Amino acid sequence: MAVRPEQEQSVMDIWIEGRQWERFPWWFVGILGAILFMIFKIVSDPQYTRAYNAILPGLRLTLYITVVAFLAAVAIGLIAGLGRISQNFVLRNLATLYIEFVRGVPTLVLISTVAFVIVPGVANLLGIQTPRDQTPRAIAALAVIYGAFLAEVFRAGIESIPPGQMEAARSLGMTHFQAMIYIILPQAIRNMLPALGNDLIAMLKDSSLVSVLAVREITQEARLYSGSTFRFSETYLILTLLYLIMTIILSLLLQWYQRRLRNE
Amino acid sequence: MSNPIEIAPDEIIVVDELRKFFGAVEAVKGVNLRVKRGEVVVVIGPSGSGKSTVLRCINHLEVPTSGAVYLDGIHLEDRRTNINQVRTEVGMVFQQFNLFQHLTVLDNVIVAQRLVRKRSNEEARRIAMEQLTRVGIPEKANVLPRQLSGGQQQRVAIARALAMTPKVMLFDEPTSALDPEMIKEVLDVMLELAQDGMTMVVVTHEMGFARAAASRLVFMDQGRIVESGDPEEMYHKPQHQRTRDFFNKILTHG
Ligand SMILES: Nc1ncnc2c1ncn2[C@@H]1O[C@H](COP(=O)(O)OP(=O)(O)O)[C@@H](O)[C@H]1O
Ligand SMILES: [Mg+2]
């Protein structure tokens, strides 16, 4: 059976079109649909409206904890990451000890450990009073945990820069510190942006864990509301979609920012 | 300054019994080298003979296992020596250019002037433009290194080193990573620099440059200086078989 070239061509076309059809991000339509359906429910169903109104006041705290803890984690991660690759064996071992310690303990457990053991311990050492509010403890806990993850991100980022950059900087008379700040880190951070973005999103999600400290972010508000009203399904559906909306917006923003950097 | 060895006032680089081990590998096995102000010393030798290591010991990028390096009479290995200060007097040009990828050409030439020489922004900028003009690419001041050809990048690297107003310039195979058609533009800049009286130590296999610019040719093999002398003389009448073999090799294989 001979097939004419034109026919073959058109079969190819359909096949290619089919693949494009498959390439369309349907998953995103699904998520958008779920979000729109949720908004519709919140507006139209009083049970959902009530659950939503109960959770929403925690949103500011969720965002606040995420942002502040992430900034602190970046600072800790930078210092620990530099320690990890330091020539000084004391610094190197201290940094490794910290990183391995955090890696070896479940996140949920560590949050309580930092909040109830380490924060009061450090406050004692510094001779200051442990804050009564749980929020600073929650921030400290997340910062300590993510500081260890980010230390590895910083280490990998710095090691991704060819050693010739440091040598050129040193050969011009820059100190190791100057070379790090002005030459190595600006390039390393560029390479680290995808990993930093992922960790920011992970931090946003893990901020839900500080509900074990009774900090009234959205997860805690959801627990309190559902516990007293037994409206579990409405509450947790709304909570789930709130996180989903935030992580998707964040991830789109990060993608857009990275594309902009690349085109620069 | 109580140096244990005699250094004449015009000897700006003195390398004394330099040895360097990398683990069990002895890369440099007792090298002595004295360079006078305004001299251009070209170092040649097979790959792995220790040329780079000697050069890198001269600005303390490598720390000698034993022996000493003096720059303008200052003992580099002395713990009291401020090595960053010394390095501002020694420009270095690398095989791979090593331009700072996140900075424009102009900022590449400015950054160390500001941080290390503590020059004002205006002064650093003026000197940077002077040096970029000297190497022939002032019009590329505002582009990023990756937008330049290899030859242009290497000329920027030379300008960056010169902007620190060094007393000595070190070149480690500055044209080895370049496409053949770009080698000349870099060698021309180096030749001009030599004619302007800059003290230079150049590791290269470009015999044309060596014969045109070198006041002295040094041949290294297996961590030692095998022979050194006037470039023309050595080129035509090498004293050692190893030198002869090396010349034959680079002449037949490029
Ligand atoms: N950082 C290093 N670590 C280990 N070995 C090295 C290092 N640098 C150089 N070497 C070794 O030292 C010897 C001399 O190297 P090098 O000075 O680079 O020679 P050349 O520049 O003449 O090619 C070689 O055997 C090389 O493998
Ligand atoms: Mg070499």
XYZ file of C-alpha atoms and ligand atoms in Angstrom:
546
model
C 0.000 0.000 0.000
C 1.684 3.146 -1.227
C 1.204 6.296 0.788
C 1.402 9.585 -1.058
C 3.861 12.080 0.360
C 1.135 14.673 1.035
C -0.817 12.178 3.062
C 2.227 11.296 5.072
C 2.797 14.981 5.674
C -0.711 15.522 6.977
C -0.443 12.548 9.324
C 2.746 14.105 10.696
C 0.956 17.408 11.153
C -1.800 15.823 13.174
C 0.754 13.979 15.228
C 2.700 17.191 15.938
C -0.486 19.064 16.769
C -1.429 16.250 19.097
C 1.867 16.614 20.927
C 1.335 20.341 21.270
C -2.095 19.649 22.685
C -0.364 17.379 25.181
C 2.185 20.030 26.005
C -0.426 22.545 27.169
C -0.258 22.967 30.996
C -3.599 21.335 31.785
C -2.559 20.812 35.366
C -2.574 24.574 35.777
C -6.118 24.797 34.446
C -7.069 22.153 37.005
C -5.562 24.171 39.836
C -7.141 27.392 38.610
C -10.491 25.599 38.399
C -10.167 24.340 41.967
C -9.285 27.829 43.177
C -12.203 29.433 41.334
C -14.564 26.771 42.667
C -13.274 27.487 46.193
C -13.817 31.203 45.816
C -17.322 30.500 44.573
C -17.984 28.331 47.648
C -16.598 30.942 50.031
C -18.840 33.585 48.512
C -21.979 31.451 48.281
C -21.843 28.974 51.175
C -22.048 30.467 54.707
C -20.212 27.489 56.257
C -17.270 28.149 53.963
C -17.506 31.890 54.538
C -17.260 31.366 58.289
C -14.295 28.987 58.027
C -12.558 31.376 55.660
C -13.099 34.346 57.976
C -11.716 32.308 60.870
C -8.511 31.354 59.060
C -7.750 34.596 57.237
C -6.476 36.608 60.243
C -3.549 34.157 60.425
C -2.376 34.985 56.917
C -0.381 38.037 57.898
C 1.495 36.037 60.504
C 2.190 33.212 58.037
C 3.697 35.666 55.567
C 5.557 37.585 58.268
C 7.099 34.433 59.744
C 8.057 33.143 56.314
C 9.746 36.352 55.188
C 11.587 37.129 58.417
C 12.667 33.527 59.015
C 13.856 33.236 55.425
C 15.969 36.390 55.644
C 17.471 35.153 58.906
C 18.063 31.722 57.353
C 19.895 33.334 54.430
C 22.192 35.142 56.870
C 22.798 31.968 58.891
C 23.211 29.935 55.711
C 25.792 32.351 54.348
C 27.855 32.231 57.532
C 27.566 28.458 57.944
C 28.228 27.902 54.239
C 31.402 29.999 54.432
C 32.359 28.082 57.572
C 31.865 24.803 55.761
C 34.493 25.692 53.140
C 36.770 27.614 55.499
C 40.471 26.810 55.726
C 40.103 27.056 59.496
C 39.344 23.582 60.833
C 37.510 24.875 63.921
C 35.073 26.917 61.848
C 34.719 24.089 59.358
C 33.877 21.565 62.066
C 31.473 23.887 63.850
C 29.594 24.529 60.605
C 29.492 20.822 59.745
C 28.315 19.960 63.257
C 25.434 22.416 62.931
C 24.420 21.176 59.493
C 24.567 17.504 60.415
C 22.679 18.171 63.640
C 19.791 19.807 61.810
C 19.785 17.144 59.109
C 19.609 14.343 61.636
C 16.482 15.484 63.488
C 12.902 15.650 62.138
C 11.792 19.189 61.365
C 8.718 18.982 63.573
C 10.825 17.873 66.528
C 13.488 20.484 65.884
C 10.943 23.282 66.000
C 10.115 22.392 69.586
C 13.766 21.764 70.435
C 14.795 25.202 69.209
C 11.790 26.932 70.770
C 11.966 25.253 74.196
C 15.646 24.340 74.594
C 17.878 26.432 72.383
C 16.139 29.813 72.482
C 15.837 29.873 76.317
C 19.404 28.561 76.526
C 20.796 31.285 74.321
C 18.678 33.924 76.062
C 20.094 32.731 79.384
C 23.638 32.900 78.046
C 23.102 36.433 76.803
C 21.400 37.332 80.082
C 18.183 38.466 78.409
C 14.642 37.353 79.036
C 13.129 34.674 76.832
C 10.360 36.312 74.826
C 6.913 35.289 76.069
C 5.432 35.578 72.614
C 5.915 32.368 70.672
C 6.358 34.092 67.313
C 10.060 34.971 67.738
C 10.720 31.389 68.840
C 8.935 30.090 65.772
C 10.996 32.374 63.560
C 14.207 31.318 65.292
C 13.291 27.649 64.848
C 12.575 27.956 61.126
C 15.680 30.114 60.625
C 17.931 27.587 62.351
C 16.482 24.694 60.332
C 16.575 26.435 56.971
C 19.931 28.022 57.762
C 21.400 24.528 57.599
C 19.750 23.778 54.243
C 20.847 27.137 52.866
C 24.395 26.594 54.116
C 24.663 23.736 51.645
C 23.116 25.902 48.934
C 25.694 28.628 49.603
C 28.531 26.117 49.691
C 27.496 24.634 46.354
C 26.951 28.111 44.894
C 30.394 29.311 45.936
C 32.024 26.117 44.716
C 30.304 26.550 41.344
C 32.455 29.638 40.675
C 35.735 28.748 38.931
C 38.746 29.129 41.275
C 40.313 31.504 38.743
C 37.901 34.212 39.894
C 39.246 34.116 43.434
C 42.841 33.925 42.184
C 42.396 36.911 39.906
C 40.861 38.918 42.747
C 43.641 37.945 45.160
C 46.306 38.686 42.558
C 44.955 42.242 42.427
C 45.544 42.566 46.161
C 41.994 42.037 47.399
C 41.645 40.308 50.738
C 39.869 36.964 50.835
C 36.879 38.740 52.381
C 36.746 41.467 49.725
C 37.000 38.880 46.966
C 34.169 36.883 48.544
C 31.876 39.902 48.892
C 32.555 41.694 45.614
C 33.550 38.913 43.228
C 32.477 35.442 44.322
C 29.142 35.898 46.101
C 27.452 38.092 43.457
C 28.137 35.374 40.891
C 27.337 32.534 43.283
C 23.981 34.018 44.292
C 22.952 34.201 40.658
C 23.593 30.476 40.319
C 21.791 29.869 43.606
C 18.553 31.675 42.740
C 16.581 28.592 41.674
C 17.578 26.736 44.849
C 16.870 29.788 47.021
C 13.445 30.113 45.418
C 12.645 26.474 46.094
C 13.663 26.876 49.711
C 11.537 29.995 50.099
C 8.513 28.019 48.904
C 9.446 25.123 51.192
C 9.766 27.610 54.056
C 6.290 28.963 53.367
C 4.892 25.447 53.581
C 6.924 24.500 56.648
C 5.748 27.626 58.443
C 2.612 25.527 59.062
C 4.677 23.369 61.426
C 5.063 26.194 63.945
C 1.389 25.671 64.785
C 2.806 23.161 67.303
C 4.010 26.235 69.203
C 0.427 27.586 69.180
C 1.522 30.475 66.988
C -1.655 31.716 65.348
C -0.723 31.498 61.698
C -3.236 30.030 59.257
C -2.710 26.380 60.151
C -3.178 27.084 63.843
C -6.263 29.182 63.131
C -7.638 26.317 61.061
C -6.966 23.844 63.853
C -8.653 26.042 66.432
C -11.694 26.733 64.265
C -12.242 23.167 63.115
C -11.657 21.847 66.616
C -14.407 24.027 68.060
C -16.943 23.773 65.220
C -16.178 20.296 63.843
C -16.285 21.838 60.352
C -13.172 19.894 59.343
C -13.815 19.450 55.649
C -14.645 23.120 54.934
C -11.734 24.367 57.056
C -9.038 22.143 55.663
C -10.193 22.558 52.083
C -9.831 26.302 52.465
C -6.487 25.963 54.260
C -5.161 23.692 51.519
C -6.167 26.079 48.778
C -4.715 29.083 50.608
C -1.287 27.405 50.656
C -1.688 26.327 47.055
C -2.495 29.858 45.895
C 0.490 31.290 47.761
C 2.994 28.712 46.538
C 1.820 28.974 42.950
C 1.991 32.771 42.938
C 5.450 32.594 44.496
C 6.664 30.026 42.027
C 5.364 32.047 39.061
C 7.047 35.185 40.430
C 10.338 33.326 40.795
C 10.126 31.935 37.275
C 9.411 35.368 35.891
C 12.311 36.884 37.834
C 14.740 34.212 36.671
C 13.700 34.645 33.074
C 14.243 38.380 33.422
C 17.720 37.837 34.864
C 18.634 35.449 32.089
C 17.554 37.904 29.398
C 19.511 40.738 30.977
C 65.482 44.630 56.352
C 67.864 41.908 57.344
C 67.675 39.573 54.417
C 69.914 36.534 54.631
C 70.893 36.933 50.978
C 72.450 39.758 48.994
C 69.994 41.709 46.860
C 71.221 44.438 44.530
C 69.059 47.581 44.515
C 68.000 47.061 40.907
C 66.928 43.434 41.440
C 63.164 43.662 41.776
C 62.443 39.916 41.821
C 64.708 37.463 43.599
C 63.740 33.806 43.752
C 66.076 31.906 46.035
C 66.297 28.094 46.193
C 62.563 27.790 45.621
C 61.041 24.371 46.231
C 57.405 23.396 46.047
C 55.745 20.081 46.829
C 52.144 19.246 45.999
C 51.642 16.295 48.261
C 54.335 13.887 47.168
C 54.912 15.634 43.820
C 57.889 17.954 43.786
C 56.820 20.543 41.219
C 59.762 22.917 41.718
C 63.127 21.557 42.800
C 65.299 24.478 43.775
C 64.904 27.397 41.381
C 67.013 30.560 41.502
C 66.028 33.566 39.453
C 66.937 37.231 39.618
C 65.101 39.832 37.562
C 66.267 43.435 37.258
C 63.995 46.423 36.828
C 62.911 46.751 33.211
C 63.959 43.233 32.291
C 61.697 40.939 30.304
C 62.276 37.319 31.224
C 60.580 34.692 29.096
C 60.199 31.246 30.650
C 59.727 28.257 28.387
C 59.601 24.536 29.022
C 57.409 21.483 28.612
C 54.032 21.162 30.302
C 54.357 20.185 33.952
C 57.896 21.520 34.271
C 56.898 23.906 37.077
C 56.686 27.217 35.158
C 53.275 28.183 36.521
C 54.222 27.186 40.027
C 57.292 29.440 40.006
C 55.221 32.312 38.626
C 52.489 31.787 41.218
C 55.045 31.756 44.015
C 56.204 35.198 42.872
C 52.872 36.695 43.937
C 52.292 34.169 46.702
C 49.295 32.479 45.070
C 51.298 29.382 45.963
C 53.294 29.219 49.159
C 56.761 27.728 48.650
C 57.614 24.597 50.595
C 61.073 26.051 51.110
C 63.217 28.827 49.717
C 62.280 32.461 49.423
C 60.890 35.095 47.100
C 61.797 38.788 47.455
C 59.896 41.521 45.696
C 61.583 44.878 45.724
C 63.500 43.605 48.736
C 60.410 42.451 50.615
C 60.475 38.836 51.765
C 57.087 37.363 50.803
C 57.226 34.397 53.137
C 57.919 36.590 56.146
C 54.850 36.475 58.405
C 55.026 40.234 58.937
C 54.752 40.950 55.215
C 51.358 42.297 54.133
C 50.830 40.066 51.139
C 47.894 42.060 49.777
C 50.059 45.143 49.722
C 52.788 43.295 47.823
C 50.281 41.918 45.339
C 49.172 45.403 44.337
C 52.695 45.824 42.959
C 52.537 42.596 40.937
C 50.082 42.308 38.070
C 49.167 38.834 36.897
C 47.638 37.725 33.616
C 46.216 34.208 33.421
C 45.807 31.750 30.598
C 42.022 31.713 31.108
C 41.744 35.537 31.432
C 39.675 35.196 34.628
C 37.700 38.372 34.048
C 34.974 38.950 36.624
C 31.949 37.675 34.743
C 29.327 39.716 36.579
C 31.053 43.071 36.016
C 31.343 45.193 32.894
C 34.752 45.635 31.313
C 35.082 49.049 32.955
C 34.108 47.737 36.396
C 36.555 44.862 35.980
C 39.302 47.439 35.662
C 37.910 49.690 38.409
C 36.950 47.320 41.223
C 40.398 46.585 42.674
C 41.550 50.184 42.226
C 38.677 51.252 44.467
C 38.920 48.452 47.035
C 42.670 48.014 47.240
C 44.280 51.210 45.964
C 41.454 53.223 47.598
C 41.246 55.544 44.628
C 38.267 57.822 44.138
C 35.660 56.749 41.648
C 36.668 59.499 39.205
C 40.347 58.657 39.395
C 39.771 54.917 39.061
C 37.512 55.514 36.087
C 40.039 57.805 34.420
C 42.879 55.315 34.900
C 40.664 52.469 33.697
C 39.853 54.325 30.487
C 43.528 55.151 29.990
C 44.471 51.486 30.276
C 41.599 50.303 28.091
C 42.771 52.794 25.473
C 46.303 51.501 25.843
C 45.187 47.936 25.072
C 43.039 49.227 22.246
C 39.447 48.602 23.352
C 38.066 51.715 25.066
C 34.826 51.277 23.098
C 34.093 48.010 24.923
C 34.065 49.644 28.370
C 30.388 48.993 29.031
C 29.942 45.436 27.808
C 30.164 42.225 29.812
C 33.229 39.993 29.398
C 31.303 37.142 27.776
C 30.394 39.460 24.894
C 34.075 39.795 23.975
C 36.360 37.582 21.930
C 39.151 35.756 23.732
C 41.760 38.219 22.501
C 39.704 41.172 23.703
C 39.134 39.517 27.073
C 42.842 38.962 27.525
C 43.563 42.598 26.669
C 41.020 43.669 29.284
C 42.767 41.387 31.763
C 46.043 43.139 30.966
C 44.396 46.549 31.408
C 42.925 45.409 34.718
C 46.361 44.432 35.998
C 48.030 47.594 34.656
C 45.417 49.843 36.271
C 46.884 48.955 39.658
C 50.144 50.588 38.475
C 52.211 47.502 39.289
C 55.999 47.405 39.295
C 56.071 43.920 37.799
C 53.806 42.015 35.415
C 53.550 38.225 35.360
C 52.038 36.410 32.381
C 51.130 32.719 32.542
C 50.683 31.467 28.963
C 48.544 34.480 28.059
C 47.913 33.319 24.480
C 47.561 29.556 24.959
C 43.767 29.651 25.218
C 43.359 31.904 22.188
C 42.392 31.140 18.607
C 45.436 31.670 16.378
C 44.075 34.834 14.758
C 43.835 36.548 18.159
C 47.288 35.765 19.438
C 48.926 38.687 17.674
C 46.684 41.397 19.152
C 47.632 40.236 22.658
C 51.331 39.824 21.898
C 51.392 43.322 20.349
C 50.070 44.796 23.584
C 52.674 42.863 25.570
C 55.456 43.931 23.214
C 54.493 47.565 23.619
C 54.465 47.128 27.368
C 57.946 45.646 27.241
C 59.155 48.561 25.140
C 57.669 50.971 27.705
C 60.102 49.478 30.225
C 57.761 47.289 32.278
C 59.450 44.493 34.196
C 57.888 41.279 32.959
C 58.110 37.560 33.570
C 56.319 35.756 30.773
C 55.613 32.050 30.469
C 54.908 31.435 26.796
C 55.781 29.239 23.877
C 55.647 32.145 21.441
C 59.262 32.189 20.313
C 58.570 35.194 18.094
C 57.651 37.218 21.147
C 60.590 35.853 23.112
C 63.069 36.838 20.406
C 61.520 40.270 19.950
C 60.990 41.238 23.574
C 62.967 39.058 25.954
C 66.119 40.296 27.588
C 66.587 36.773 28.861
C 65.235 33.340 28.022
C 64.875 30.696 30.715
C 64.307 27.035 29.931
C 62.737 24.889 32.646
C 62.356 21.132 32.741
C 61.244 18.815 35.528
C 61.123 21.517 38.184
C 64.545 23.000 37.430
C 66.014 25.762 35.326
C 68.083 23.860 32.768
C 69.626 26.862 31.096
C 69.078 30.562 30.643
C 70.621 33.324 28.604
C 70.311 35.614 25.636
C 67.282 34.551 23.581
C 68.969 34.619 20.168
C 72.042 32.789 21.405
C 70.035 30.146 23.186
C 67.678 29.738 20.279
C 70.476 29.133 17.805
C 72.946 27.334 20.083
C 71.158 25.610 22.958
C 73.694 24.189 25.416
C 71.640 21.220 26.567
C 70.115 18.321 24.720
C 66.796 18.818 26.539
C 66.607 22.410 25.356
C 67.345 21.321 21.804
C 64.639 18.644 21.982
C 62.168 21.181 23.293
C 62.878 23.676 20.514
C 62.499 20.930 17.924
C 59.194 19.953 19.424
C 57.631 23.411 19.530
C 58.926 24.215 16.068
C 57.441 21.073 14.505
C 54.204 21.012 16.511
C 53.545 24.746 16.634
N 47.499 22.707 42.741
C 48.208 21.615 42.409
N 47.979 20.451 43.033
C 48.689 19.350 42.721
N 49.652 19.304 41.813
C 49.921 20.430 41.140
C 49.220 21.644 41.400
N 49.705 22.606 40.596
C 50.671 22.016 39.870
N 50.798 20.718 40.189
C 51.795 19.770 39.605
O 53.039 20.379 39.652
C 53.773 20.130 38.470
C 54.152 21.442 37.805
O 52.995 22.106 37.392
P 52.995 23.542 36.729
O 53.782 24.473 37.559
O 51.583 23.893 36.457
O 53.766 23.252 35.353
P 53.742 24.089 34.006
O 53.129 25.412 34.257
O 55.166 24.169 33.596
O 52.950 23.263 33.034
C 52.878 19.260 37.606
O 53.259 17.920 37.797
C 51.507 19.483 38.149
O 50.718 18.360 37.988
Mg 51.379 26.205 33.366
